[in-house]
Amino acid sequence: MDTKQTVPAIPDTGRKQSHSLWKRMKPYWPIYLMMVPGLIYLLINNYLPMSGLIIAFKKIDYAKGIWGSPWFGLENFKFLFRTSDAYIITRNTLLYNGAFIILTLVCSVAVAIMLNEIRNRFMSRLYQSVILLPYLISMVIVAYLAFAFLGMEQGFFNNTLLPALGLEPIDWYLEAKYWPYILTFVHLWKNIGFTCIIYLASIIGIDPEYYEAATLDGASKWQQIRKITLPLITPTIIVLTLLSIGRIFYADFGLFYQVPMNSGMLYDTTNVIDTYVFRGLLQLGDIAKSSAAGFYQSIVGFILVLLANGIVRKINRENALF
Amino acid sequence: MGTENRIWHVMSHVCLILLSLLSIIPFILLFISSITAESEILSNGYRFWPNEFSLDAYRYLLSNIQVIARAYGITILITAVGTTVSLLITVMLGYGISKTEMPGSRILSFLVFFTLLFNGGLVPTYIIYTQYLGIKNTLWALLVPSLLMNGFNVFLASNFFRTTIPQGVLESARIDGAGEFRAFFRIVLPLSLPILATIGLFNGIAYWNDWNNGLIYLSDPKLYSIQNLLNQMMQNIEAIKTASTAYGANASAMKLPGETVRMAIAVIGVVPILIMYPFFQKYFVKGIVIGAVKG
């Protein structure tokens, strides 16, 4: 407000404005100072890597670094898109995330509705805590848990479950065709507890009068869920879903790397953009394709986030990120 | 009406009980496998009801206690330091951004926000941290990359400050002659305990569970956190297995009860979280909701 009042009155605005800006900033110096560590971290951890994305157009020479390496045009991208890798990792990333989004939504909403049915606070808490437990453990531990079931020689499935059903043992870590189901299951197992808490909070926020009125009118439980609960939590559903669609180009690296135990035989159904970039960079020494895939992910990912947010914003400005 | 409600009620209980079982059964299998005799596992695999129990795996781990203790020490150190530093720089930046009347706050806020939309990804991040900052095979590798601060938490803190801290309190502090630092640390932070607990808890869990940084930046086993050790043990026991089948079964593979040790080390990795969980569960659930409201 200060500038707006002073600027029109004084002709040589440049000097005066910067002077008054300085004056306006001065009382805040301790606050600027407090922000410095965080901003430096963002510079190092976020902005330098962003500018480093140009590595995708360079022939990397570690000795010369990112900015010193010679330009390489689109060669890295040609390497990447000449193979079937680009197609496979894009397909896997999109299909898995698509399935995760839909199934997480359906299961979490169902679980949240059931949790809301439980009137006993202690039991409700207990269920919530137990279902949330898998969310708290690291993917390395999840890989161990999966291995206890799927291990080829010692796993519970091959030794106990499949023989009991009269089925032959399966080489789980060698057969790619089972992994879409396994990974989807593990993802749901680990994440439902988290998402259902968000939906539960949204359901709890519904005014109980709606239900009381519906009950008086003789509406059945199922009708109440369909006509009251679901419509009233739809904003939450839309926002959470669109935000995960915005992240659809980013896979859960831990899930796809740890749980299949990095088994090469499974790459056809377990390789996603994130694991591809990681392996190219750190295990295969194929930094050309890796950097191209990383660039591809960053740019497409960015566009998708903008799109998703744009839609959220259209629906409900409050819930948009920006 | 009554019966219909009861059916829904019972069905909900049944489904939730099944789901709860599904959530904990893997942990039960993990635990029982770790106390099963190795020979039993070699003949019958991991089971919920083994014929023969044994604590050999834990004895074996106990004989390697220095490795495990060191890894836990590193995990605890990194979690403590990381969570504290992270909390501090997050709230300080968030506080600045919450001052919308401050010149430049919009630009700074956008700089934080943009990091949520766009990132450079692994390749440039790796090159910058290793080639320019030299953190490969140092403890910094576990502390700094990606975990130290994220824009989301900054906004969480900033929203809290903006909506919850009464401006009048800050005004009167200023009139009393308290500087900005004093006002922040003595007045704002004590009023912000809920958000500090939320961000601290989430950061703490992230540090405790992190294996990613170690996988990317560490090759020196001396620096492994417990998660890195777990990660490595999974691969190492594999390596012993493949080697022993390649050479024909040899004696060294027999020395270590590999199949039970694998499960025992995972149990040791997961037990602290399970013990702590009941204490922080309430705050954790609240935190999820707070995060989701503006998410």
XYZ file of C-alpha atoms in Angstrom:
617
model
C 0.000 0.000 0.000
C 2.840 2.350 0.856
C 4.372 2.266 -2.614
C 1.063 2.789 -4.326
C 0.606 5.973 -2.385
C 4.108 7.374 -2.811
C 4.939 6.334 -6.362
C 2.499 8.555 -8.298
C 3.477 11.620 -6.311
C 7.214 11.391 -6.967
C 8.561 11.600 -10.538
C 11.932 9.761 -10.371
C 10.293 6.532 -9.369
C 13.227 4.169 -9.959
C 15.477 5.370 -7.203
C 12.751 6.249 -4.813
C 10.955 2.968 -5.321
C 14.026 0.864 -4.664
C 14.772 3.082 -1.747
C 11.315 2.622 -0.314
C 11.404 -1.100 -1.097
C 14.595 -1.336 0.889
C 12.899 0.614 3.624
C 9.948 -1.715 3.604
C 12.189 -4.784 3.637
C 14.460 -3.613 6.412
C 12.239 -4.364 9.416
C 11.854 -7.912 8.135
C 15.572 -8.730 8.037
C 15.384 -11.354 10.811
C 12.667 -13.138 8.868
C 14.631 -13.120 5.631
C 17.553 -14.490 7.584
C 15.419 -17.312 8.961
C 14.389 -18.264 5.454
C 17.941 -18.531 4.172
C 18.748 -22.146 5.210
C 15.563 -23.480 3.651
C 16.073 -21.509 0.461
C 19.679 -22.697 0.156
C 18.445 -26.247 0.521
C 15.883 -25.756 -2.226
C 18.611 -24.318 -4.424
C 20.835 -27.363 -3.906
C 18.242 -30.091 -3.758
C 15.747 -28.791 -6.303
C 16.874 -25.928 -8.483
C 20.367 -27.128 -9.361
C 19.012 -30.548 -10.422
C 16.309 -28.806 -12.479
C 18.920 -26.867 -14.386
C 20.903 -30.100 -14.585
C 18.160 -31.594 -16.712
C 20.063 -30.301 -19.744
C 22.311 -33.302 -19.159
C 19.825 -35.180 -21.338
C 21.125 -33.183 -24.327
C 24.768 -33.771 -23.493
C 27.320 -36.521 -23.841
C 28.101 -36.916 -20.185
C 31.701 -36.622 -19.138
C 31.938 -36.907 -15.364
C 35.214 -35.032 -15.286
C 33.640 -32.012 -17.004
C 30.392 -32.136 -15.044
C 26.909 -31.255 -16.183
C 27.575 -27.833 -17.617
C 30.997 -28.620 -19.075
C 30.074 -31.773 -20.971
C 29.791 -31.427 -24.749
C 26.395 -31.047 -26.373
C 24.991 -34.188 -27.909
C 21.788 -33.005 -29.551
C 18.952 -35.483 -29.385
C 21.213 -38.546 -29.537
C 20.323 -39.669 -25.998
C 16.649 -39.584 -26.870
C 17.307 -41.503 -30.077
C 19.042 -44.212 -28.032
C 16.101 -44.363 -25.693
C 13.279 -44.380 -28.213
C 15.045 -46.707 -30.647
C 14.643 -49.558 -28.136
C 11.358 -50.916 -26.882
C 12.391 -49.711 -23.384
C 10.645 -46.379 -23.690
C 7.379 -48.010 -24.617
C 7.566 -50.679 -21.910
C 8.409 -48.330 -19.065
C 5.787 -45.791 -20.110
C 3.150 -48.487 -20.490
C 3.990 -50.065 -17.145
C 4.103 -46.763 -15.292
C 0.763 -45.609 -16.675
C -1.076 -48.920 -16.367
C 0.090 -49.612 -12.830
C -0.640 -46.112 -11.617
C -3.996 -46.139 -13.394
C -4.960 -49.396 -11.716
C -3.646 -48.147 -8.368
C -5.669 -44.952 -8.564
C -8.955 -46.705 -9.364
C -8.562 -49.590 -6.937
C -7.234 -47.450 -4.096
C -10.191 -45.149 -4.521
C -12.793 -47.919 -4.517
C -11.240 -49.881 -1.641
C -10.449 -46.873 0.540
C -13.922 -45.393 0.211
C -15.458 -48.787 0.998
C -13.239 -49.233 4.049
C -13.922 -45.677 5.202
C -17.685 -46.252 4.954
C -17.334 -49.455 6.958
C -15.186 -47.739 9.584
C -17.846 -45.078 9.878
C -20.405 -47.812 10.612
C -18.448 -48.846 13.688
C -19.956 -46.957 16.599
C -17.580 -48.413 19.157
C -14.760 -45.868 19.271
C -12.239 -48.317 20.648
C -12.863 -50.875 17.919
C -12.839 -48.205 15.238
C -9.467 -46.942 16.477
C -8.128 -50.462 16.637
C -9.140 -51.281 13.065
C -7.706 -48.011 11.828
C -4.401 -48.569 13.573
C -4.005 -52.095 12.304
C -4.947 -51.276 8.726
C -2.572 -48.301 8.776
C 0.340 -50.391 10.024
C 1.654 -51.477 6.595
C 1.872 -47.832 5.582
C 4.461 -47.248 8.293
C 7.046 -49.787 7.340
C 9.722 -49.373 4.731
C 9.567 -51.044 1.340
C 12.629 -53.079 2.262
C 10.629 -54.722 5.034
C 7.715 -55.162 2.648
C 10.072 -56.988 0.292
C 11.003 -59.358 3.123
C 7.352 -59.957 3.939
C 6.562 -60.673 0.300
C 9.543 -62.986 0.107
C 8.260 -65.039 3.050
C 5.204 -65.825 0.932
C 6.690 -65.903 -2.555
C 10.199 -67.276 -2.008
C 10.702 -70.038 -4.551
C 12.165 -72.716 -2.289
C 11.039 -71.591 1.145
C 8.020 -69.416 0.490
C 4.706 -70.127 2.184
C 2.843 -70.322 -1.121
C 5.091 -72.878 -2.793
C 5.494 -75.026 0.293
C 2.130 -74.921 1.957
C -0.616 -73.125 0.099
C -0.203 -74.347 -3.475
C 0.404 -78.030 -2.511
C -2.679 -77.879 -0.293
C -4.661 -76.715 -3.319
C -3.068 -79.434 -5.448
C -1.136 -76.911 -7.554
C 2.445 -76.989 -8.761
C 4.957 -74.588 -7.203
C 5.528 -71.370 -9.159
C 8.843 -69.604 -9.716
C 7.394 -66.292 -8.619
C 10.584 -64.290 -9.042
C 11.131 -65.598 -12.570
C 7.658 -65.323 -14.072
C 6.694 -61.829 -15.110
C 3.021 -62.570 -15.713
C 2.086 -62.763 -12.023
C 3.600 -59.449 -11.028
C 0.881 -57.044 -12.121
C -1.369 -58.757 -9.572
C 1.282 -59.074 -6.884
C 2.377 -55.441 -7.124
C -1.173 -54.140 -7.225
C -2.008 -56.189 -4.156
C 1.074 -54.985 -2.287
C 0.326 -51.386 -3.210
C -3.233 -51.653 -1.911
C -2.115 -53.514 1.180
C 0.368 -50.781 2.016
C -1.689 -47.710 1.128
C -5.376 -48.318 1.838
C -4.958 -47.509 5.515
C -3.605 -44.091 4.654
C -6.177 -43.049 2.049
C -9.133 -44.442 3.953
C -8.292 -42.138 6.877
C -8.639 -39.139 4.581
C -12.000 -40.355 3.310
C -13.117 -41.227 6.817
C -12.351 -37.680 7.956
C -14.434 -36.428 5.079
C -17.340 -38.757 5.946
C -17.211 -37.814 9.625
C -17.534 -34.200 8.527
C -20.967 -34.851 7.017
C -23.790 -33.290 9.004
C -25.591 -36.122 10.866
C -28.922 -34.406 10.201
C -28.842 -35.681 6.630
C -28.817 -39.233 7.890
C -31.425 -38.582 10.544
C -33.778 -37.109 7.956
C -33.111 -39.997 5.575
C -33.791 -42.546 8.294
C -37.071 -40.823 9.145
C -38.014 -41.027 5.472
C -37.311 -44.747 5.627
C -34.199 -44.737 3.427
C -32.172 -47.937 3.634
C -28.481 -47.931 4.550
C -27.519 -48.601 0.960
C -29.657 -45.687 -0.227
C -28.077 -43.446 2.404
C -24.611 -44.381 1.229
C -25.472 -43.807 -2.398
C -27.533 -40.655 -1.953
C -25.794 -38.969 0.970
C -22.332 -40.277 1.745
C -20.962 -40.683 -1.766
C -22.245 -37.373 -3.169
C -20.973 -35.470 -0.147
C -17.480 -36.935 -0.269
C -17.263 -36.547 -4.044
C -15.229 -33.320 -3.793
C -12.600 -35.162 -1.729
C -12.640 -38.073 -4.153
C -12.188 -35.811 -7.155
C -9.378 -33.834 -5.611
C -7.411 -36.833 -4.373
C -7.907 -38.650 -7.657
C -6.879 -35.734 -9.815
C -3.831 -35.126 -7.681
C -2.775 -38.737 -8.125
C -3.443 -38.469 -11.842
C -1.075 -35.511 -11.796
C 1.542 -37.876 -10.356
C 0.738 -40.713 -12.764
C 4.095 -40.434 -14.512
C 5.962 -41.054 -11.260
C 6.060 -44.610 -9.995
C 6.667 -45.767 -6.450
C 10.336 -46.682 -6.870
C 10.475 -48.798 -3.720
C 7.526 -50.933 -4.728
C 8.894 -51.706 -8.167
C 12.512 -52.081 -7.132
C 12.413 -53.781 -3.734
C 9.393 -56.041 -3.896
C 10.404 -57.904 -7.121
C 13.918 -57.996 -5.607
C 15.346 -56.350 -8.724
C 14.891 -59.624 -10.600
C 15.894 -59.179 -14.238
C 13.465 -61.836 -15.414
C 10.566 -59.680 -14.300
C 11.491 -56.418 -16.035
C 8.798 -56.817 -18.643
C 6.107 -56.229 -16.028
C 8.057 -54.542 -13.236
C 10.210 -51.975 -15.005
C 8.830 -48.461 -14.644
C 10.390 -45.116 -15.499
C 11.852 -44.661 -12.032
C 13.497 -48.086 -11.878
C 14.737 -47.696 -15.430
C 16.422 -44.386 -14.672
C 17.930 -45.782 -11.485
C 19.336 -48.914 -13.105
C 20.640 -47.036 -16.100
C 22.457 -44.581 -13.875
C 23.771 -46.789 -11.099
C 23.781 -50.397 -12.227
C 24.121 -50.537 -16.003
C 26.179 -47.414 -16.573
C 23.816 -46.416 -19.360
C 23.541 -42.798 -18.427
C 22.587 -41.656 -21.935
C 19.244 -43.464 -21.963
C 18.808 -42.896 -18.252
C 19.124 -39.130 -18.519
C 16.828 -39.054 -21.539
C 14.195 -41.085 -19.678
C 14.560 -38.821 -16.645
C 14.062 -35.720 -18.771
C 11.048 -37.278 -20.444
C 9.554 -38.064 -17.024
C 10.176 -34.586 -15.617
C 8.613 -32.787 -18.566
C 5.592 -35.019 -19.110
C 5.126 -35.234 -15.343
C 5.153 -31.448 -15.095
C 2.552 -31.067 -17.839
C 0.307 -33.626 -16.160
C 0.561 -31.918 -12.775
C -0.398 -28.608 -14.378
C -3.330 -30.196 -16.185
C -4.604 -32.030 -13.131
C -4.331 -28.941 -11.004
C -6.054 -26.865 -13.624
C -8.997 -29.224 -13.491
C -9.083 -29.271 -9.679
C -9.023 -25.492 -9.777
C -11.971 -25.419 -12.157
C -13.963 -27.662 -9.849
C -13.051 -26.158 -6.539
C -10.576 -23.366 -6.174
C -10.061 -24.076 -2.480
C -8.615 -27.493 -3.135
C -6.273 -26.589 -5.964
C -2.577 -26.490 -5.217
C -2.383 -23.127 -6.965
C -34.870 -50.994 9.849
C -33.242 -52.410 12.946
C -32.270 -55.687 11.334
C -30.974 -53.941 8.248
C -28.762 -51.716 10.359
C -27.541 -54.700 12.284
C -26.609 -56.509 9.085
C -24.582 -53.532 7.930
C -22.965 -53.293 11.294
C -22.003 -56.944 11.431
C -20.822 -56.944 7.840
C -18.613 -53.966 8.512
C -17.082 -55.704 11.495
C -16.481 -58.876 9.511
C -14.845 -57.051 6.597
C -12.696 -54.940 8.885
C -11.592 -57.934 10.901
C -10.572 -59.701 7.695
C -8.748 -56.625 6.508
C -6.992 -56.261 9.851
C -5.906 -59.878 9.703
C -4.619 -59.360 6.195
C -2.603 -56.410 7.471
C -0.886 -58.280 10.282
C -0.614 -61.839 8.975
C 2.568 -61.112 7.000
C 4.190 -59.805 10.178
C 3.185 -62.961 12.010
C 4.692 -65.144 9.293
C 7.841 -63.044 9.410
C 8.156 -63.410 13.154
C 7.405 -67.123 13.323
C 9.812 -67.809 10.465
C 12.549 -66.038 12.365
C 12.153 -68.398 15.331
C 11.832 -71.559 13.256
C 14.670 -74.077 13.014
C 16.676 -73.646 9.824
C 16.357 -77.346 8.945
C 12.589 -77.086 9.281
C 12.507 -74.186 6.852
C 14.742 -75.981 4.370
C 12.327 -78.913 4.278
C 8.941 -77.227 4.829
C 9.489 -73.569 4.047
C 8.224 -70.580 6.029
C 5.106 -71.630 7.914
C 2.724 -70.326 10.534
C 2.915 -73.542 12.510
C 6.418 -75.023 12.318
C 7.307 -78.306 14.030
C 10.574 -77.104 15.400
C 11.537 -73.751 16.866
C 14.996 -72.349 17.271
C 16.647 -69.102 18.219
C 19.730 -69.788 16.112
C 19.012 -66.874 13.822
C 18.983 -64.440 16.733
C 22.103 -66.096 18.155
C 23.773 -65.606 14.823
C 22.729 -61.958 14.735
C 23.848 -61.542 18.326
C 27.290 -62.798 17.333
C 27.286 -59.974 14.794
C 25.872 -57.511 17.248
C 28.413 -54.812 16.444
C 27.231 -54.644 12.840
C 23.603 -54.296 13.877
C 24.310 -51.927 16.739
C 26.344 -49.711 14.441
C 23.593 -49.652 11.828
C 21.013 -48.791 14.480
C 23.291 -46.141 15.882
C 23.507 -44.533 12.470
C 19.748 -44.759 11.962
C 19.087 -43.136 15.344
C 21.677 -40.431 14.772
C 20.412 -39.593 11.296
C 16.786 -39.654 12.405
C 17.449 -37.378 15.373
C 19.636 -34.879 13.561
C 17.629 -35.021 10.353
C 14.278 -34.533 12.036
C 15.504 -31.629 14.142
C 17.273 -29.756 11.369
C 14.479 -30.473 8.960
C 11.838 -29.212 11.351
C 13.798 -26.060 12.059
C 14.467 -25.033 8.472
C 10.947 -26.015 7.410
C 9.174 -23.866 9.985
C 11.559 -20.955 9.548
C 10.928 -20.893 5.822
C 7.213 -21.481 6.359
C 7.059 -18.590 8.803
C 8.590 -16.226 6.289
C 6.149 -17.305 3.624
C 3.223 -16.864 6.003
C 4.061 -13.158 6.218
C 2.168 -12.195 3.105
C 2.670 -8.478 3.762
C 6.439 -8.891 3.623
C 8.036 -7.695 0.370
C 9.053 -10.623 -1.810
C 6.987 -13.171 0.066
C 4.990 -14.022 -3.048
C 8.089 -14.691 -5.122
C 9.665 -16.767 -2.375
C 6.438 -18.655 -1.893
C 6.357 -19.416 -5.609
C 9.958 -20.656 -5.475
C 8.950 -23.150 -2.809
C 5.784 -24.067 -4.622
C 7.451 -24.692 -7.961
C 9.523 -27.483 -6.409
C 6.270 -29.355 -5.839
C 5.432 -29.256 -9.523
C 8.694 -29.867 -11.215
C 11.868 -31.682 -10.363
C 15.079 -32.604 -12.023
C 14.872 -36.292 -11.243
C 17.541 -38.742 -10.241
C 20.271 -38.240 -12.852
C 21.063 -34.540 -12.342
C 20.412 -34.830 -8.603
C 22.890 -37.670 -8.365
C 25.538 -35.867 -10.381
C 25.186 -32.672 -8.374
C 25.374 -34.418 -5.020
C 28.272 -36.664 -5.982
C 30.332 -34.617 -8.455
C 29.801 -31.126 -7.077
C 29.087 -31.666 -3.391
C 31.042 -34.870 -2.830
C 28.597 -36.547 -0.497
C 29.130 -40.059 -1.830
C 30.087 -42.370 1.030
C 29.672 -39.772 3.745
C 26.989 -39.537 6.404
C 25.671 -36.433 4.638
C 24.328 -38.809 1.994
C 21.821 -40.215 4.465
C 20.909 -36.809 5.821
C 20.639 -34.321 3.002
C 19.283 -35.531 -0.338
C 15.524 -35.176 -0.762
C 14.673 -35.746 2.911
C 15.819 -32.581 4.627
C 12.943 -30.385 3.569
C 10.022 -30.489 1.221
C 7.804 -27.752 -0.043
C 4.672 -29.506 1.058
C 5.642 -29.303 4.731
C 6.709 -25.704 4.299
C 3.203 -24.848 3.129
C 1.660 -26.917 5.881
C 3.608 -24.885 8.440
C 2.952 -21.612 6.663
C -0.813 -22.243 6.535
C -0.803 -23.075 10.204
C 1.034 -19.875 11.130
C -1.220 -17.761 8.963
C -4.487 -19.194 10.212
C -3.744 -20.039 13.833
C -1.324 -17.532 15.298
C -3.288 -14.461 16.412
C -1.705 -11.317 14.981
C -2.476 -9.490 18.200
C -0.086 -11.693 20.120
C 2.749 -10.794 17.771
C 1.798 -7.122 17.916
C 1.921 -7.007 21.682
C 5.225 -8.868 21.655
C 6.593 -6.209 19.315
C 5.295 -3.442 21.557
C 7.031 -5.147 24.458
C 10.211 -4.829 22.449
C 10.659 -8.498 21.544
C 12.608 -8.906 18.313
C 11.398 -11.080 15.460
C 13.618 -14.001 16.522
C 12.371 -13.855 20.057
C 8.772 -13.581 18.943
C 9.192 -16.577 16.659
C 10.961 -18.900 19.063
C 9.244 -17.817 22.270
C 5.712 -17.128 21.085
C 4.993 -18.562 17.652
C 6.628 -21.963 18.054
C 5.089 -22.792 21.444
C 1.687 -21.989 19.954
C 2.415 -24.259 17.011
C 3.065 -27.547 18.760
C 0.410 -29.486 16.795
C 1.972 -28.677 13.452
C 5.488 -29.186 14.790
C 4.477 -32.625 16.045
C 2.898 -33.507 12.723
C 5.809 -32.435 10.547
C 8.360 -33.847 12.980
C 6.611 -37.184 13.114
C 6.356 -37.526 9.356
C 9.975 -36.475 8.904
C 11.098 -38.830 11.635
C 9.370 -41.792 10.022
C 10.767 -40.822 6.629
C 14.317 -40.771 8.013
C 13.865 -43.954 9.986
C 12.537 -45.855 6.978
C 14.813 -44.430 4.351
C 16.894 -46.873 2.358
C 16.877 -44.945 -0.896
C 19.674 -42.500 -0.139
C 21.905 -45.290 1.098
C 21.189 -47.321 -2.015
C 22.090 -44.419 -4.263
C 24.959 -42.730 -2.458
C 26.619 -45.348 -0.225
C 28.827 -48.272 -1.071
C 30.732 -48.265 2.210
C 29.065 -50.748 4.610
C 30.465 -48.849 7.584
C 27.909 -46.113 6.957
C 24.869 -48.315 6.473
C 21.735 -47.490 8.411
C 19.552 -50.380 9.519
C 17.460 -50.102 6.348
C 20.564 -50.212 4.164
C 21.796 -53.217 6.102
C 18.463 -54.947 5.587
C 18.589 -54.134 1.919
C 22.128 -55.459 1.677
C 21.435 -58.617 3.677
C 18.670 -59.512 1.314
C 21.061 -59.289 -1.590
C 23.983 -60.850 0.254
C 22.145 -63.928 1.373
C 21.019 -64.211 -2.229
C 24.635 -63.896 -3.317
C 25.732 -66.657 -0.937
C 22.917 -68.813 -2.232
C 23.759 -68.377 -5.900
C 27.463 -68.857 -5.183
C 26.880 -72.035 -3.208
C 24.670 -73.514 -5.927
C 27.233 -72.479 -8.524
C 30.080 -74.253 -6.664
C 27.879 -77.056 -5.409
C 26.693 -76.810 -1.806
C 29.624 -75.791 0.368
C 30.155 -75.638 4.086
C 30.166 -71.854 4.499
C 26.560 -71.631 3.394
C 25.648 -74.018 6.194
C 27.300 -71.940 8.869
C 24.877 -69.105 8.593
C 21.225 -70.079 9.029
C 20.458 -67.923 5.999
C 16.717 -68.414 5.684
C 15.944 -67.676 9.302
C 18.514 -64.918 9.647
C 16.886 -63.169 6.743
C 13.617 -63.080 8.658
C 15.236 -62.312 12.008
C 17.010 -59.243 10.676
C 13.723 -58.021 9.209
C 12.050 -58.538 12.598
C 14.803 -56.508 14.225
C 14.235 -53.821 11.623
C 10.496 -53.616 12.188
C 10.200 -54.043 15.975
C 11.093 -50.450 16.977
C 8.344 -49.057 14.734
C 5.834 -51.531 16.145
C 6.784 -50.594 19.710
C 6.579 -46.867 19.036
C 3.419 -47.062 16.954
C 0.832 -47.056 19.772
C 2.429 -43.896 21.163
C 2.379 -41.849 17.992
C -0.616 -43.450 16.286
C -3.023 -40.703 17.346
C -0.800 -37.877 16.110
C -0.058 -39.769 12.951
C -3.732 -40.123 12.057
C -4.317 -36.458 12.866
C -1.348 -35.535 10.732
C -2.718 -37.420 7.748
C -5.953 -35.478 8.023
C -4.188 -32.124 8.464
C -2.027 -32.873 5.453
C -4.993 -33.899 3.350
C -7.063 -30.826 4.109
C -4.604 -28.737 2.163
C -3.243 -31.415 -0.137
